[in-house]
Structure formats: C-alpha cells, structure tokens
Amino acid sequence: MGDYTVKKDISEMSLAFVGAGKMAQAMAKGFLAAGVVKADHITATAPSCRSQPTLEDIGCQFTHNNKEAVENSDIIFLSVKPHILPGVLQEIAPVVTKRHLMVSVAAGVPLQFLEEKLPPKSRVMRVMPNTPCVVRQGASVYVPGSHVEKEDSEIIKSLLSSLGYCSESNEGMISAVTGLAGSGPAYMIQKRGFCSDTYKDPVYVAIGLGGMGQAYAFTAIDALADGGVKMGLPRELSIKLAAQTLLGASKMVLETGKHPMQLKDDVCSPGGTTIYAIHKLESGGFRNLLIDAVEGACLRAEAIA
Ligand code: NAD
C-alpha cells in the first residue's frame, strides 16, 4: 500500500465501475442526476462495447482496461456478475492501493473473500443497491469491511443517499436485503393492473385498479416486509426497504416509459436471484391474484352503485 493521501471530498473523487452493466448504469445515472459526481469523473469498464454508447451519452468515460480504470480512480464499484468477480479481483489486485475504496455490489460474495483476494488492509465494502437508483428512488444497504475508516462509510452513505434510501447494515442481513430490495423491483414491476373489456365503465375500473390499488400496495409492502423479517431483517428496516422498493419501481415505470415487463427483464439475470423469485411468484399465481383483485373490486363497485 502506497502513501497516497485519501481524498475526503466526493466532488473531487473519481469513480470507476468495473462492469458497465445495468446496475452500474443505474447508479452512474443516479449520481449524475443528483449532481454529486461529475460525468468526467466516472469511468466504466466492460470487455465489449455494448454499454459504451449509453455511458458516453451521459458523459462518462468508457474503457476495456480494468486496471487502468482502477489506477485512475478513488472509489471502485465492482459491478460485474458474482461469478466473474474472482477473475476480476485477481486481475486488478496488483494495482489496488491505499488510495482505493473498493465497493462490491455483487450478490452473495462475502467481504472476507473480497478482502482475501485484494492486498492486505484494502478498504473494502459491500453494497446491495437496486435499479430504482436510476430515478433516485433506490433502496440500498452498505456493510463496511475490516479496514474501512469512518470517513469511508460517510462517503458511501452520502453517495447512496443521493440515490434514494440507504442504511448501514451487517453482512448477516445482506442476503435478505438482496431478496427484498435488490431483486424486489421485478416483483413490484410485475404487479401491474389489468382490466377486462367486459367492464368498460372507467369509473368502476378506476375503483378496482387505482382506489383499491393502494390496499394491494400496502398488503404487498407488508408481505415483502414479512419476507425480510423471516429472513432476519429488523421489522423497521424491512418495511422501509419494501416501501422504497415499491416507490422506486413505480417511479421507473412512470419516468422511463419502458414497458413494465422490459424493466422486469432488465433485472432478471440468467440464473440469478431475481428470476428465482419470479418463478416463485408465478408458481403462486401472483399476477392472476392481482387481476382477480382488480376485477373483484370493480364488480363490487358496480354491485353497490
Ligand atoms: P450486467 O450483466 O448488466 O452487467 C455486468 C457487466 O459486467 C456487463 O457490462 C459486462 O460486459 C461486464 N463484464 C463482464 N466481464 C467483465 C470483466 N472481466 N471486466 C469488466 N467488466 C466485465 O449485470 P448487472 O445486473 O448490472 O449486475 C452486476 C452486479 O450487480 C452483479 O454482481 C449483481 O449481483 C449486482 N446487483 C444487480 C442488481 C440488479 O438489479 N441488476 C441489484 C443488486 C446488485
């Protein structure tokens, strides 16, 4: 580890995203929208040029060279897929110094593993964000590693707070947070309304979909929070993550103009945590239940009119 003086001011810092995919782009866009980091202070890397236009459109730098990106940056977000991460750590370890705050967003890769693969005393953190960071309604938790300083946690807290709700957590909880908030937008985006052609009166349909929708949403928040509690999260954190996830997913639908299923597909990696959760939802008839709920409220509104 060299004698580099660690910067304290976020606006002076350079950020690198090693892995320029969906999560990296959501975070980079969120940071720029929040104005906490300048675009020319962000570099993203990927082996192919697939993400290059998107990143260049928002003014970031793009490179294929992971080591160069690390060498030129202060905070390094490790945003490759978990199975790619070991190889990336081996590749960049020789250039990681005291200057670097290494922040992994990878699901399921423990701090101990990250610390072992990087030089001794590296400043390492884990963060579990979600894609609504792009509309600054994300829900994130961060977990400091063994050699992280108080200022590092403060910096990450400020950065993540600019992307929505954020809270410090401990590593024992991070898988539950992944299941609730990290993958959560896909469940929420999945939960769209449907109205049958049979019930054409827009007032009744609006009652079924919009009016009662709040009750469905409250129930969904409560059920997601129960899931978080079941998997070990404190109730208060679990409710906040669930509510923020619903808010963030809704804002993504309204602001991006993308179809909800496109947004759902965006967060379902092949073999990843989210598609497993979606399978559970489909097995339980999640969409059918919501369609039935809208229809039931609509019919009842007509019946009592
Ligand atoms: P993604 O497939 O969209 O992005 C991964 C990126 O890494 C791609 O741009 C790919 O080209 C790049 N890449 C592959 N090999 C590389 C290498 N050797 N060096 C540099 N870049 C390389 O995946 P994603 O959804 O953005 O997920 C990235 C990480 O974020 C994962 O570890 C995941 O667990 C975590 N995460 C994702 C979400 C989500 O909703 N997408 C939520 C929380 C955490």
Short mmCIF file of C-alpha atoms and ligand atoms in Angstrom, two decimals:
data_model
loop_
_atom_site.label_atom_id
_atom_site.label_comp_id
_atom_site.label_asym_id
_atom_site.label_seq_id
_atom_site.Cartn_x
_atom_site.Cartn_y
_atom_site.Cartn_z
CA MET A 1 0.00 0.00 0.00
CA GLY A 2 1.44 3.37 -1.05
CA ASP A 3 1.44 6.74 0.71
CA TYR A 4 -1.43 8.23 -1.23
CA THR A 5 -3.49 10.76 0.77
CA VAL A 6 -7.10 9.66 0.77
CA LYS A 7 -9.44 12.35 -0.59
CA LYS A 8 -12.29 13.45 1.65
CA ASP A 9 -14.42 15.49 -0.73
CA ILE A 10 -16.73 13.45 -3.01
CA SER A 11 -16.83 16.14 -5.70
CA GLU A 12 -13.04 15.75 -6.15
CA MET A 13 -13.18 11.98 -6.35
CA SER A 14 -13.06 9.78 -9.42
CA LEU A 15 -15.34 6.76 -9.57
CA ALA A 16 -14.88 3.59 -11.58
CA PHE A 17 -17.48 0.94 -12.33
CA VAL A 18 -15.72 -2.30 -13.16
CA GLY A 19 -18.55 -3.87 -15.12
CA ALA A 20 -20.67 -1.36 -17.05
CA GLY A 21 -23.99 -3.23 -16.98
CA LYS A 22 -27.46 -2.46 -15.73
CA MET A 23 -26.62 -1.84 -12.08
CA ALA A 24 -23.58 0.31 -12.90
CA GLN A 25 -25.55 2.38 -15.39
CA ALA A 26 -28.42 2.87 -12.93
CA MET A 27 -26.02 4.09 -10.25
CA ALA A 28 -23.98 6.30 -12.60
CA LYS A 29 -27.11 7.94 -14.00
CA GLY A 30 -28.44 8.44 -10.47
CA PHE A 31 -25.20 10.08 -9.28
CA LEU A 32 -25.23 12.43 -12.26
CA ALA A 33 -28.91 13.28 -11.78
CA ALA A 34 -28.17 14.03 -8.13
CA GLY A 35 -25.18 16.18 -9.11
CA VAL A 36 -22.90 14.52 -6.54
CA VAL A 37 -20.28 13.43 -9.09
CA LYS A 38 -19.27 15.00 -12.40
CA ALA A 39 -19.66 12.83 -15.51
CA ASP A 40 -16.00 13.17 -16.46
CA HIS A 41 -15.11 11.76 -13.01
CA ILE A 42 -16.81 8.45 -13.83
CA THR A 43 -15.14 5.65 -15.80
CA ALA A 44 -16.83 2.37 -16.60
CA THR A 45 -15.30 -0.80 -17.98
CA ALA A 46 -16.56 -3.79 -19.92
CA PRO A 47 -14.95 -6.27 -22.29
CA SER A 48 -17.36 -5.38 -25.13
CA CYS A 49 -18.60 -2.00 -26.39
CA ARG A 50 -22.28 -2.84 -25.76
CA SER A 51 -22.66 -0.31 -22.92
CA GLN A 52 -20.35 2.31 -24.43
CA PRO A 53 -22.97 4.45 -26.22
CA THR A 54 -25.19 4.70 -23.11
CA LEU A 55 -22.29 5.73 -20.91
CA GLU A 56 -20.83 8.15 -23.41
CA ASP A 57 -24.28 9.67 -23.94
CA ILE A 58 -24.27 10.64 -20.28
CA GLY A 59 -20.69 11.95 -20.47
CA CYS A 60 -18.82 9.13 -18.70
CA GLN A 61 -15.59 7.58 -19.91
CA PHE A 62 -15.53 4.01 -21.12
CA THR A 63 -12.59 1.61 -21.34
CA HIS A 64 -11.88 -2.10 -21.75
CA ASN A 65 -8.95 -1.83 -19.35
CA ASN A 66 -9.96 -2.67 -15.75
CA LYS A 67 -6.51 -1.97 -14.29
CA GLU A 68 -6.27 1.46 -15.89
CA ALA A 69 -9.75 2.38 -14.60
CA VAL A 70 -8.76 1.32 -11.06
CA GLU A 71 -5.43 3.15 -11.20
CA ASN A 72 -7.15 6.41 -12.17
CA SER A 73 -9.99 6.27 -9.65
CA ASP A 74 -10.62 6.70 -5.91
CA ILE A 75 -13.81 4.66 -5.45
CA ILE A 76 -14.13 1.43 -7.39
CA PHE A 77 -17.57 -0.13 -7.71
CA LEU A 78 -17.16 -3.82 -8.51
CA SER A 79 -20.27 -4.30 -10.63
CA VAL A 80 -19.62 -7.46 -12.59
CA LYS A 81 -21.63 -10.64 -12.12
CA PRO A 82 -20.67 -12.61 -8.99
CA HIS A 83 -19.09 -15.49 -10.97
CA ILE A 84 -16.90 -13.02 -12.91
CA LEU A 85 -15.71 -11.25 -9.77
CA PRO A 86 -12.93 -13.67 -8.66
CA GLY A 87 -11.13 -13.28 -12.00
CA VAL A 88 -11.55 -9.50 -11.94
CA LEU A 89 -10.17 -9.31 -8.37
CA GLN A 90 -7.12 -11.31 -9.41
CA GLU A 91 -6.61 -9.01 -12.39
CA ILE A 92 -6.87 -5.69 -10.51
CA ALA A 93 -5.31 -6.69 -7.16
CA PRO A 94 -1.76 -5.67 -8.25
CA VAL A 95 -2.89 -2.04 -8.78
CA VAL A 96 -5.11 -1.68 -5.68
CA THR A 97 -3.52 0.69 -3.14
CA LYS A 98 -4.37 2.70 -0.03
CA ARG A 99 -5.99 5.25 -2.36
CA HIS A 100 -8.82 2.91 -3.33
CA LEU A 101 -12.12 2.31 -1.64
CA MET A 102 -13.35 -0.96 -3.16
CA VAL A 103 -17.12 -1.33 -3.16
CA SER A 104 -18.66 -4.60 -4.31
CA VAL A 105 -22.32 -4.64 -5.36
CA ALA A 106 -22.14 -8.34 -6.24
CA ALA A 107 -24.80 -10.51 -4.64
CA GLY A 108 -23.53 -13.37 -2.48
CA VAL A 109 -19.79 -12.58 -2.48
CA PRO A 110 -18.67 -12.23 1.16
CA LEU A 111 -16.42 -9.44 2.49
CA GLN A 112 -13.90 -11.99 3.71
CA PHE A 113 -13.49 -13.34 0.17
CA LEU A 114 -13.06 -9.82 -1.25
CA GLU A 115 -10.51 -8.91 1.43
CA GLU A 116 -8.54 -12.10 0.88
CA LYS A 117 -8.29 -11.51 -2.87
CA LEU A 118 -7.13 -7.90 -2.52
CA PRO A 119 -3.89 -6.60 -0.91
CA PRO A 120 -3.78 -6.73 2.92
CA LYS A 121 -5.65 -3.88 4.65
CA SER A 122 -7.55 -2.91 1.49
CA ARG A 123 -10.56 -0.72 2.24
CA VAL A 124 -13.46 -2.89 1.11
CA MET A 125 -17.22 -2.50 1.45
CA ARG A 126 -20.27 -4.37 0.25
CA VAL A 127 -23.31 -2.54 -1.01
CA MET A 128 -26.64 -4.01 -2.04
CA PRO A 129 -28.39 -1.43 -4.24
CA ASN A 130 -31.33 -1.80 -6.63
CA THR A 131 -32.07 -0.42 -10.10
CA PRO A 132 -34.51 2.35 -9.00
CA CYS A 133 -31.25 4.17 -8.15
CA VAL A 134 -31.61 5.40 -11.75
CA VAL A 135 -34.62 7.54 -10.74
CA ARG A 136 -33.08 8.31 -7.34
CA GLN A 137 -35.59 6.14 -5.52
CA GLY A 138 -33.25 3.26 -4.83
CA ALA A 139 -33.08 1.21 -1.63
CA SER A 140 -29.53 0.30 -0.62
CA VAL A 141 -27.64 -1.03 2.34
CA TYR A 142 -23.88 -0.92 2.86
CA VAL A 143 -21.62 -3.06 5.03
CA PRO A 144 -18.12 -1.79 5.90
CA GLY A 145 -15.22 -4.23 5.77
CA SER A 146 -12.48 -4.71 8.39
CA HIS A 147 -10.19 -1.88 7.22
CA VAL A 148 -12.73 0.75 6.29
CA GLU A 149 -12.43 4.12 8.02
CA LYS A 150 -15.31 6.16 9.43
CA GLU A 151 -14.93 8.65 6.57
CA ASP A 152 -15.29 5.85 4.02
CA SER A 153 -18.67 4.87 5.46
CA GLU A 154 -19.72 8.53 5.47
CA ILE A 155 -18.73 8.92 1.81
CA ILE A 156 -20.62 5.81 0.74
CA LYS A 157 -23.60 6.87 2.84
CA SER A 158 -23.66 10.29 1.11
CA LEU A 159 -23.31 8.74 -2.33
CA LEU A 160 -26.03 6.14 -1.75
CA SER A 161 -28.35 8.63 -0.04
CA SER A 162 -28.25 10.67 -3.25
CA LEU A 163 -29.77 7.61 -4.97
CA GLY A 164 -32.65 7.10 -2.52
CA TYR A 165 -32.98 5.39 0.86
CA CYS A 166 -29.83 3.90 2.37
CA SER A 167 -28.85 2.31 5.63
CA GLU A 168 -25.74 0.73 7.16
CA SER A 169 -26.25 -2.95 7.83
CA ASN A 170 -24.31 -6.04 8.78
CA GLU A 171 -23.29 -8.81 6.47
CA GLY A 172 -25.64 -11.35 8.03
CA MET A 173 -28.55 -9.32 6.64
CA ILE A 174 -27.34 -8.66 3.13
CA SER A 175 -28.84 -11.77 1.51
CA ALA A 176 -32.24 -10.89 2.97
CA VAL A 177 -31.84 -7.34 1.60
CA THR A 178 -30.95 -8.86 -1.80
CA GLY A 179 -34.17 -10.88 -1.75
CA LEU A 180 -36.29 -7.96 -0.60
CA ALA A 181 -34.90 -4.82 -2.25
CA GLY A 182 -32.14 -5.92 -4.67
CA SER A 183 -34.48 -8.22 -6.60
CA GLY A 184 -37.66 -6.52 -5.37
CA PRO A 185 -38.28 -4.08 -8.23
CA ALA A 186 -39.02 -7.03 -10.52
CA TYR A 187 -41.83 -8.24 -8.24
CA MET A 188 -43.25 -4.75 -7.97
CA ILE A 189 -42.99 -4.02 -11.68
CA GLN A 190 -44.64 -7.36 -12.32
CA LYS A 191 -47.61 -6.20 -10.25
CA ARG A 192 -49.33 -4.14 -12.94
CA GLY A 193 -53.05 -3.69 -13.36
CA PHE A 194 -55.24 -5.30 -15.96
CA CYS A 195 -58.79 -4.54 -16.93
CA SER A 196 -61.08 -6.84 -18.81
CA ASP A 197 -63.03 -5.48 -21.77
CA THR A 198 -66.24 -6.63 -20.10
CA TYR A 199 -66.17 -3.77 -17.59
CA LYS A 200 -65.97 -0.71 -19.71
CA ASP A 201 -67.15 1.92 -17.26
CA PRO A 202 -63.91 3.69 -16.45
CA VAL A 203 -65.12 4.75 -13.02
CA TYR A 204 -65.55 1.16 -11.84
CA VAL A 205 -62.32 0.09 -13.44
CA ALA A 206 -60.57 3.03 -11.76
CA ILE A 207 -62.00 1.96 -8.40
CA GLY A 208 -60.77 -1.60 -8.97
CA LEU A 209 -57.36 -0.62 -10.20
CA GLY A 210 -56.50 2.70 -8.62
CA GLY A 211 -58.62 3.13 -5.50
CA MET A 212 -58.20 -0.38 -4.18
CA GLY A 213 -54.68 -0.49 -5.60
CA GLN A 214 -53.44 1.33 -2.54
CA ALA A 215 -54.70 -1.52 -0.40
CA TYR A 216 -52.96 -4.05 -2.65
CA ALA A 217 -49.79 -1.98 -2.39
CA PHE A 218 -50.00 -1.76 1.42
CA THR A 219 -50.52 -5.52 1.55
CA ALA A 220 -47.60 -6.07 -0.83
CA ILE A 221 -45.35 -3.85 1.31
CA ASP A 222 -46.40 -5.68 4.45
CA ALA A 223 -45.88 -9.10 2.82
CA LEU A 224 -42.46 -8.15 1.46
CA ALA A 225 -41.54 -6.82 4.88
CA ASP A 226 -42.66 -10.13 6.43
CA GLY A 227 -40.33 -11.88 3.96
CA GLY A 228 -37.46 -9.67 5.07
CA VAL A 229 -38.25 -10.32 8.75
CA LYS A 230 -38.49 -14.06 8.08
CA MET A 231 -35.00 -13.92 6.59
CA GLY A 232 -33.60 -11.96 9.54
CA LEU A 233 -34.11 -8.24 8.90
CA PRO A 234 -35.43 -5.99 11.67
CA ARG A 235 -39.08 -5.02 11.04
CA GLU A 236 -38.42 -1.30 10.70
CA LEU A 237 -35.66 -1.73 8.08
CA SER A 238 -37.72 -4.34 6.28
CA ILE A 239 -40.76 -2.04 5.95
CA LYS A 240 -38.58 0.85 4.75
CA LEU A 241 -36.86 -1.30 2.11
CA ALA A 242 -40.19 -2.76 0.96
CA ALA A 243 -41.90 0.63 0.69
CA GLN A 244 -38.90 2.25 -1.01
CA THR A 245 -38.69 -0.63 -3.48
CA LEU A 246 -42.35 -0.18 -4.43
CA LEU A 247 -41.85 3.57 -4.77
CA GLY A 248 -38.68 3.15 -6.86
CA ALA A 249 -40.20 0.54 -9.17
CA SER A 250 -43.28 2.70 -9.73
CA LYS A 251 -41.15 5.74 -10.50
CA MET A 252 -39.12 3.71 -13.01
CA VAL A 253 -42.30 2.69 -14.83
CA LEU A 254 -43.59 6.27 -14.91
CA GLU A 255 -40.32 8.01 -15.81
CA THR A 256 -38.55 5.63 -18.18
CA GLY A 257 -41.54 5.00 -20.45
CA LYS A 258 -40.37 1.37 -20.71
CA HIS A 259 -42.86 -1.47 -20.56
CA PRO A 260 -43.02 -2.99 -17.04
CA MET A 261 -42.03 -6.37 -18.40
CA GLN A 262 -38.98 -4.83 -20.09
CA LEU A 263 -37.95 -3.38 -16.72
CA LYS A 264 -38.57 -6.78 -15.12
CA ASP A 265 -36.46 -8.48 -17.79
CA ASP A 266 -33.68 -5.92 -17.22
CA VAL A 267 -33.23 -7.08 -13.62
CA CYS A 268 -33.56 -10.82 -14.27
CA SER A 269 -30.06 -12.12 -14.94
CA PRO A 270 -29.74 -15.65 -16.28
CA GLY A 271 -29.67 -17.99 -13.27
CA GLY A 272 -29.73 -15.01 -10.86
CA THR A 273 -31.65 -14.36 -7.63
CA THR A 274 -34.46 -12.36 -9.24
CA ILE A 275 -35.57 -14.94 -11.77
CA TYR A 276 -35.77 -17.48 -8.95
CA ALA A 277 -38.07 -15.11 -7.07
CA ILE A 278 -40.16 -14.51 -10.19
CA HIS A 279 -40.58 -18.27 -10.59
CA LYS A 280 -41.95 -18.42 -7.02
CA LEU A 281 -44.37 -15.58 -7.78
CA GLU A 282 -45.58 -17.24 -10.96
CA SER A 283 -45.98 -20.61 -9.18
CA GLY A 284 -48.20 -18.88 -6.60
CA GLY A 285 -50.35 -17.18 -9.24
CA PHE A 286 -49.22 -13.66 -8.29
CA ARG A 287 -50.45 -11.97 -11.44
CA ASN A 288 -53.72 -13.86 -11.51
CA LEU A 289 -54.41 -12.81 -7.93
CA LEU A 290 -53.88 -9.15 -8.73
CA ILE A 291 -56.04 -9.36 -11.83
CA ASP A 292 -58.73 -11.07 -9.72
CA ALA A 293 -58.40 -8.36 -7.06
CA VAL A 294 -58.95 -5.56 -9.58
CA GLU A 295 -61.86 -7.44 -11.13
CA GLY A 296 -63.36 -8.22 -7.71
CA ALA A 297 -63.26 -4.58 -6.57
CA CYS A 298 -64.63 -3.39 -9.90
CA LEU A 299 -67.57 -5.84 -9.78
CA ARG A 300 -68.30 -4.96 -6.18
CA ALA A 301 -68.29 -1.23 -7.00
CA GLU A 302 -70.83 -1.87 -9.76
CA ALA A 303 -72.95 -4.04 -7.49
CA ILE A 304 -73.23 -1.46 -4.71
CA ALA A 305 -73.67 1.56 -7.03
P1 NAD B 1 -24.98 -6.96 -16.17
O1 NAD B 1 -24.81 -8.27 -16.86
O2 NAD B 1 -25.99 -6.00 -16.71
O3 NAD B 1 -23.58 -6.20 -16.09
C1 NAD B 1 -22.35 -6.82 -15.91
C2 NAD B 1 -21.32 -6.04 -16.72
O4 NAD B 1 -20.03 -6.59 -16.47
C3 NAD B 1 -21.54 -6.08 -18.23
O5 NAD B 1 -21.42 -4.77 -18.74
C4 NAD B 1 -20.38 -6.95 -18.73
O6 NAD B 1 -19.96 -6.61 -20.05
C5 NAD B 1 -19.32 -6.59 -17.70
N1 NAD B 1 -18.21 -7.53 -17.61
C6 NAD B 1 -18.20 -8.87 -17.83
N2 NAD B 1 -16.95 -9.37 -17.64
C7 NAD B 1 -16.17 -8.32 -17.27
C8 NAD B 1 -14.80 -8.19 -16.94
N3 NAD B 1 -13.97 -9.24 -16.92
N4 NAD B 1 -14.35 -6.95 -16.64
C9 NAD B 1 -15.16 -5.88 -16.64
N5 NAD B 1 -16.46 -5.94 -16.94
C10 NAD B 1 -16.97 -7.15 -17.24
O7 NAD B 1 -25.29 -7.29 -14.64
P2 NAD B 1 -25.97 -6.34 -13.53
O8 NAD B 1 -27.42 -6.67 -13.43
O9 NAD B 1 -25.57 -4.92 -13.75
O10 NAD B 1 -25.29 -6.93 -12.22
C11 NAD B 1 -23.97 -6.55 -11.88
C12 NAD B 1 -23.76 -6.82 -10.41
O11 NAD B 1 -24.69 -6.03 -9.66
C13 NAD B 1 -23.99 -8.28 -10.02
O12 NAD B 1 -22.91 -8.75 -9.23
C14 NAD B 1 -25.27 -8.26 -9.24
O13 NAD B 1 -25.27 -9.22 -8.19
C15 NAD B 1 -25.29 -6.85 -8.68
N6 NAD B 1 -26.64 -6.34 -8.44
C16 NAD B 1 -27.53 -6.23 -9.51
C17 NAD B 1 -28.82 -5.78 -9.27
C18 NAD B 1 -29.81 -5.65 -10.41
O14 NAD B 1 -31.00 -5.42 -10.16
N7 NAD B 1 -29.39 -5.76 -11.67
C19 NAD B 1 -29.23 -5.41 -7.96
C20 NAD B 1 -28.29 -5.51 -6.92
C21 NAD B 1 -27.00 -5.98 -7.17
#
